[in-house]
Amino acid sequence: MKICGLSTAEDVAAAVAAGADAIGFVLTESPRRVSPELARELAAAVPEGVLTVGVFREEPAAYVREAVRATGVRAVQLHGNHPAAAFAELSDLGLPLIRATSAAAAAGADSGDFGEDLLLLDAPVAGAGEPWDWSALGRTPPAGRWVLAGGLSPANVADAIAVAKPWGVDVSSGVEVRRGVKDPALIAEFLRAAKSA
């Protein structure tokens, strides 16, 4: 269970206390973007058992490498239309690589097709917070470990898990009170609902 787009020490503490398995820091153009310096400060407060993930979209490998060094994150998420070569180019980092793409763009894909360790399937418009039709994923799920994202919230995550049967879930806007501002109570509620499923 990953809580993404965190930008304050309070939100990180809330996610850790509520039982998040992973925490994402957005290091690409977004209302949730944090500087590498802030990401480093926040990541340093995350216990070893919780994965810290740097989220990137369409940046070149050199930028990703520099940001990983600057922040100390323990995993890399490449969001968007990165080719398999991008994952190969970053494999020497020795960190888990997450391929995040829309479910439509990755129709028929399996986790590991691009050399990634984990596949994240998102809504047609990433970050919009709009629920979408997860049912097809439940009928023909990707092989391997994959994560469902896009439009999830405390109110619908249990149903989404029941329908799509993912290995994990990822949320950002569904635990916000407004764009980019998380609510610790919603984070805890989301994680409780996901665990119950």
mmCIF file of C-alpha atoms in Angstrom:
data_model
loop_
_atom_site.group_PDB
_atom_site.id
_atom_site.type_symbol
_atom_site.label_atom_id
_atom_site.label_comp_id
_atom_site.label_asym_id
_atom_site.label_seq_id
_atom_site.Cartn_x
_atom_site.Cartn_y
_atom_site.Cartn_z
ATOM 1 C CA MET A 1 0.000 0.000 0.000
ATOM 2 C CA LYS A 2 1.606 3.205 -1.215
ATOM 3 C CA ILE A 3 0.675 6.749 -0.276
ATOM 4 C CA CYS A 4 2.017 9.049 -2.980
ATOM 5 C CA GLY A 5 2.618 12.768 -3.325
ATOM 6 C CA LEU A 6 3.566 13.443 0.289
ATOM 7 C CA SER A 7 5.153 16.807 1.016
ATOM 8 C CA THR A 8 5.117 17.374 4.790
ATOM 9 C CA ALA A 9 6.676 15.656 7.779
ATOM 10 C CA GLU A 10 3.200 15.369 9.341
ATOM 11 C CA ASP A 11 1.813 13.484 6.339
ATOM 12 C CA VAL A 12 4.816 11.149 6.235
ATOM 13 C CA ALA A 13 4.417 10.423 9.945
ATOM 14 C CA ALA A 14 0.680 9.797 9.473
ATOM 15 C CA ALA A 15 1.288 7.374 6.597
ATOM 16 C CA VAL A 16 3.956 5.472 8.513
ATOM 17 C CA ALA A 17 1.828 5.318 11.683
ATOM 18 C CA ALA A 18 -1.186 4.049 9.711
ATOM 19 C CA GLY A 19 0.815 1.203 8.173
ATOM 20 C CA ALA A 20 1.805 2.337 4.671
ATOM 21 C CA ASP A 21 4.259 -0.019 2.960
ATOM 22 C CA ALA A 22 5.597 2.686 0.650
ATOM 23 C CA ILE A 23 5.661 6.468 0.430
ATOM 24 C CA GLY A 24 6.052 8.393 -2.824
ATOM 25 C CA PHE A 25 7.763 11.734 -3.353
ATOM 26 C CA VAL A 26 6.950 13.459 -6.645
ATOM 27 C CA LEU A 27 10.133 14.795 -8.249
ATOM 28 C CA THR A 28 8.563 15.799 -11.551
ATOM 29 C CA GLU A 29 6.234 18.557 -12.761
ATOM 30 C CA SER A 30 3.106 18.329 -10.601
ATOM 31 C CA PRO A 31 1.122 20.263 -7.973
ATOM 32 C CA ARG A 32 2.585 17.668 -5.569
ATOM 33 C CA ARG A 33 6.203 18.221 -6.593
ATOM 34 C CA VAL A 34 8.803 18.508 -3.850
ATOM 35 C CA SER A 35 12.404 19.639 -4.159
ATOM 36 C CA PRO A 36 15.141 17.026 -3.867
ATOM 37 C CA GLU A 37 16.198 18.722 -0.636
ATOM 38 C CA LEU A 38 12.755 18.376 0.924
ATOM 39 C CA ALA A 39 12.409 14.816 -0.360
ATOM 40 C CA ARG A 40 15.729 13.943 1.305
ATOM 41 C CA GLU A 41 14.588 15.456 4.604
ATOM 42 C CA LEU A 42 11.249 13.611 4.476
ATOM 43 C CA ALA A 43 12.763 10.307 3.328
ATOM 44 C CA ALA A 44 15.276 10.409 6.191
ATOM 45 C CA ALA A 45 12.375 10.224 8.663
ATOM 46 C CA VAL A 46 10.916 7.072 7.074
ATOM 47 C CA PRO A 47 11.805 3.808 8.844
ATOM 48 C CA GLU A 48 13.795 1.175 6.951
ATOM 49 C CA GLY A 49 10.789 -1.140 6.549
ATOM 50 C CA VAL A 50 8.807 1.437 4.548
ATOM 51 C CA LEU A 51 9.894 1.916 0.927
ATOM 52 C CA THR A 52 10.578 5.495 -0.203
ATOM 53 C CA VAL A 53 9.861 6.038 -3.893
ATOM 54 C CA GLY A 54 10.983 8.869 -6.162
ATOM 55 C CA VAL A 55 8.344 9.491 -8.830
ATOM 56 C CA PHE A 56 9.483 10.745 -12.239
ATOM 57 C CA ARG A 57 7.726 11.410 -15.550
ATOM 58 C CA GLU A 58 9.595 11.566 -18.859
ATOM 59 C CA GLU A 59 12.845 12.846 -17.272
ATOM 60 C CA PRO A 60 16.145 11.649 -18.729
ATOM 61 C CA ALA A 61 18.092 8.978 -16.878
ATOM 62 C CA ALA A 62 20.787 11.472 -15.858
ATOM 63 C CA TYR A 63 18.215 13.564 -13.988
ATOM 64 C CA VAL A 64 16.759 10.476 -12.298
ATOM 65 C CA ARG A 65 20.234 9.365 -11.189
ATOM 66 C CA GLU A 66 21.048 12.787 -9.792
ATOM 67 C CA ALA A 67 17.722 12.983 -7.933
ATOM 68 C CA VAL A 68 18.174 9.490 -6.460
ATOM 69 C CA ARG A 69 21.600 10.493 -5.145
ATOM 70 C CA ALA A 70 20.271 13.796 -3.802
ATOM 71 C CA THR A 71 17.216 12.347 -2.063
ATOM 72 C CA GLY A 72 18.277 8.905 -0.902
ATOM 73 C CA VAL A 73 14.996 7.320 -2.062
ATOM 74 C CA ARG A 74 15.056 3.532 -2.118
ATOM 75 C CA ALA A 75 12.993 2.956 -5.295
ATOM 76 C CA VAL A 76 12.328 4.671 -8.626
ATOM 77 C CA GLN A 77 8.937 5.040 -10.316
ATOM 78 C CA LEU A 78 8.959 6.018 -13.982
ATOM 79 C CA HIS A 79 5.521 7.295 -14.933
ATOM 80 C CA GLY A 80 4.348 7.668 -18.507
ATOM 81 C CA ASN A 81 5.665 6.326 -21.794
ATOM 82 C CA HIS A 82 9.193 5.320 -20.826
ATOM 83 C CA PRO A 83 10.640 2.686 -23.170
ATOM 84 C CA ALA A 84 12.174 -0.547 -21.916
ATOM 85 C CA ALA A 85 15.595 1.021 -22.558
ATOM 86 C CA ALA A 86 14.951 3.552 -19.772
ATOM 87 C CA PHE A 87 14.581 0.737 -17.247
ATOM 88 C CA ALA A 88 17.689 -1.011 -18.567
ATOM 89 C CA GLU A 89 19.640 2.233 -18.286
ATOM 90 C CA LEU A 90 18.699 2.609 -14.612
ATOM 91 C CA SER A 91 19.039 -1.041 -13.602
ATOM 92 C CA ASP A 92 22.565 -0.480 -12.278
ATOM 93 C CA LEU A 93 21.164 1.749 -9.519
ATOM 94 C CA GLY A 94 20.335 -1.471 -7.702
ATOM 95 C CA LEU A 95 16.946 -0.107 -6.642
ATOM 96 C CA PRO A 96 13.456 -1.478 -7.304
ATOM 97 C CA LEU A 97 12.100 0.002 -10.547
ATOM 98 C CA ILE A 98 8.379 0.669 -10.922
ATOM 99 C CA ARG A 99 6.790 1.145 -14.337
ATOM 100 C CA ALA A 100 3.689 3.315 -14.025
ATOM 101 C CA THR A 101 1.408 3.721 -17.010
ATOM 102 C CA SER A 102 -2.262 3.889 -17.854
ATOM 103 C CA ALA A 103 -4.039 0.565 -17.915
ATOM 104 C CA ALA A 104 -5.208 1.355 -21.458
ATOM 105 C CA ALA A 105 -1.650 1.957 -22.711
ATOM 106 C CA ALA A 106 -0.464 -1.256 -21.051
ATOM 107 C CA ALA A 107 -3.309 -3.521 -22.179
ATOM 108 C CA GLY A 108 -2.069 -7.101 -22.091
ATOM 109 C CA ALA A 109 1.127 -6.120 -20.275
ATOM 110 C CA ASP A 110 2.708 -8.151 -17.502
ATOM 111 C CA SER A 111 4.921 -6.984 -14.684
ATOM 112 C CA GLY A 112 8.533 -7.267 -15.811
ATOM 113 C CA ASP A 113 7.909 -6.770 -19.542
ATOM 114 C CA PHE A 114 10.180 -3.690 -19.502
ATOM 115 C CA GLY A 115 12.587 -5.045 -16.893
ATOM 116 C CA GLU A 116 10.690 -3.373 -14.070
ATOM 117 C CA ASP A 117 10.239 -4.952 -10.655
ATOM 118 C CA LEU A 118 6.673 -3.742 -10.277
ATOM 119 C CA LEU A 119 3.957 -2.584 -12.689
ATOM 120 C CA LEU A 120 1.570 0.194 -11.652
ATOM 121 C CA LEU A 121 -1.623 0.545 -13.693
ATOM 122 C CA ASP A 122 -3.219 3.968 -13.486
ATOM 123 C CA ALA A 123 -6.300 5.802 -14.716
ATOM 124 C CA PRO A 124 -6.400 7.231 -18.242
ATOM 125 C CA VAL A 125 -5.529 10.658 -16.753
ATOM 126 C CA ALA A 126 -2.975 10.203 -13.975
ATOM 127 C CA GLY A 127 -3.432 12.416 -10.925
ATOM 128 C CA ALA A 128 -6.977 13.467 -11.786
ATOM 129 C CA GLY A 129 -8.523 11.458 -8.964
ATOM 130 C CA GLU A 130 -11.270 10.122 -11.205
ATOM 131 C CA PRO A 131 -12.444 6.520 -10.657
ATOM 132 C CA TRP A 132 -12.335 4.337 -13.758
ATOM 133 C CA ASP A 133 -13.418 0.868 -14.829
ATOM 134 C CA TRP A 134 -11.176 -1.622 -13.004
ATOM 135 C CA SER A 135 -13.273 -4.669 -13.922
ATOM 136 C CA ALA A 136 -11.278 -5.702 -17.014
ATOM 137 C CA LEU A 137 -8.156 -6.033 -14.879
ATOM 138 C CA GLY A 138 -9.935 -8.550 -12.666
ATOM 139 C CA ARG A 139 -10.856 -10.656 -15.709
ATOM 140 C CA THR A 140 -7.367 -10.656 -17.253
ATOM 141 C CA PRO A 141 -4.901 -9.406 -14.647
ATOM 142 C CA PRO A 142 -1.248 -8.852 -15.484
ATOM 143 C CA ALA A 143 1.125 -11.608 -14.442
ATOM 144 C CA GLY A 144 3.480 -10.823 -11.587
ATOM 145 C CA ARG A 145 3.286 -8.085 -8.986
ATOM 146 C CA TRP A 146 1.170 -5.132 -10.037
ATOM 147 C CA VAL A 147 -0.407 -2.161 -8.291
ATOM 148 C CA LEU A 148 -3.754 -0.486 -8.949
ATOM 149 C CA ALA A 149 -3.902 3.332 -8.924
ATOM 150 C CA GLY A 150 -6.104 6.141 -10.148
ATOM 151 C CA GLY A 151 -9.275 7.401 -8.527
ATOM 152 C CA LEU A 152 -8.925 5.289 -5.395
ATOM 153 C CA SER A 153 -10.269 6.616 -2.104
ATOM 154 C CA PRO A 154 -11.244 5.310 1.329
ATOM 155 C CA ALA A 155 -14.788 4.875 -0.004
ATOM 156 C CA ASN A 156 -13.942 2.675 -2.996
ATOM 157 C CA VAL A 157 -10.580 0.965 -2.391
ATOM 158 C CA ALA A 158 -12.056 -2.218 -0.895
ATOM 159 C CA ASP A 159 -14.410 -2.632 -3.868
ATOM 160 C CA ALA A 160 -11.578 -1.892 -6.320
ATOM 161 C CA ILE A 161 -9.416 -4.581 -4.710
ATOM 162 C CA ALA A 162 -12.278 -7.087 -4.834
ATOM 163 C CA VAL A 163 -12.885 -6.373 -8.535
ATOM 164 C CA ALA A 164 -9.342 -5.953 -9.909
ATOM 165 C CA LYS A 165 -7.438 -8.237 -7.501
ATOM 166 C CA PRO A 166 -4.169 -6.253 -7.547
ATOM 167 C CA TRP A 167 -1.037 -7.119 -5.568
ATOM 168 C CA GLY A 168 -1.076 -3.585 -4.153
ATOM 169 C CA VAL A 169 -2.760 -0.178 -4.292
ATOM 170 C CA ASP A 170 -1.502 3.391 -4.639
ATOM 171 C CA VAL A 171 -3.317 6.593 -3.704
ATOM 172 C CA SER A 172 -2.631 10.315 -3.888
ATOM 173 C CA SER A 173 -5.589 12.591 -4.642
ATOM 174 C CA GLY A 174 -8.028 10.259 -2.862
ATOM 175 C CA VAL A 175 -6.527 11.217 0.508
ATOM 176 C CA GLU A 176 -6.384 14.961 -0.132
ATOM 177 C CA VAL A 177 -8.561 17.781 1.181
ATOM 178 C CA ARG A 178 -7.498 19.855 -1.820
ATOM 179 C CA ARG A 179 -5.007 19.395 -4.649
ATOM 180 C CA GLY A 180 -1.637 18.538 -3.147
ATOM 181 C CA VAL A 181 -2.754 18.767 0.515
ATOM 182 C CA LYS A 182 -3.104 15.426 2.293
ATOM 183 C CA ASP A 183 -5.440 14.662 5.222
ATOM 184 C CA PRO A 184 -3.907 12.337 7.858
ATOM 185 C CA ALA A 185 -7.372 11.049 8.771
ATOM 186 C CA LEU A 186 -8.081 10.092 5.141
ATOM 187 C CA ILE A 187 -4.678 8.397 4.886
ATOM 188 C CA ALA A 188 -5.482 6.252 7.930
ATOM 189 C CA GLU A 189 -9.001 5.534 6.656
ATOM 190 C CA PHE A 190 -7.685 4.504 3.223
ATOM 191 C CA LEU A 191 -5.116 2.118 4.702
ATOM 192 C CA ARG A 192 -7.705 0.574 7.044
ATOM 193 C CA ALA A 193 -10.104 0.015 4.135
ATOM 194 C CA ALA A 194 -7.375 -1.473 1.928
ATOM 195 C CA LYS A 195 -6.199 -3.827 4.681
ATOM 196 C CA SER A 196 -9.732 -4.975 5.328
ATOM 197 C CA ALA A 197 -10.042 -6.058 1.696
#
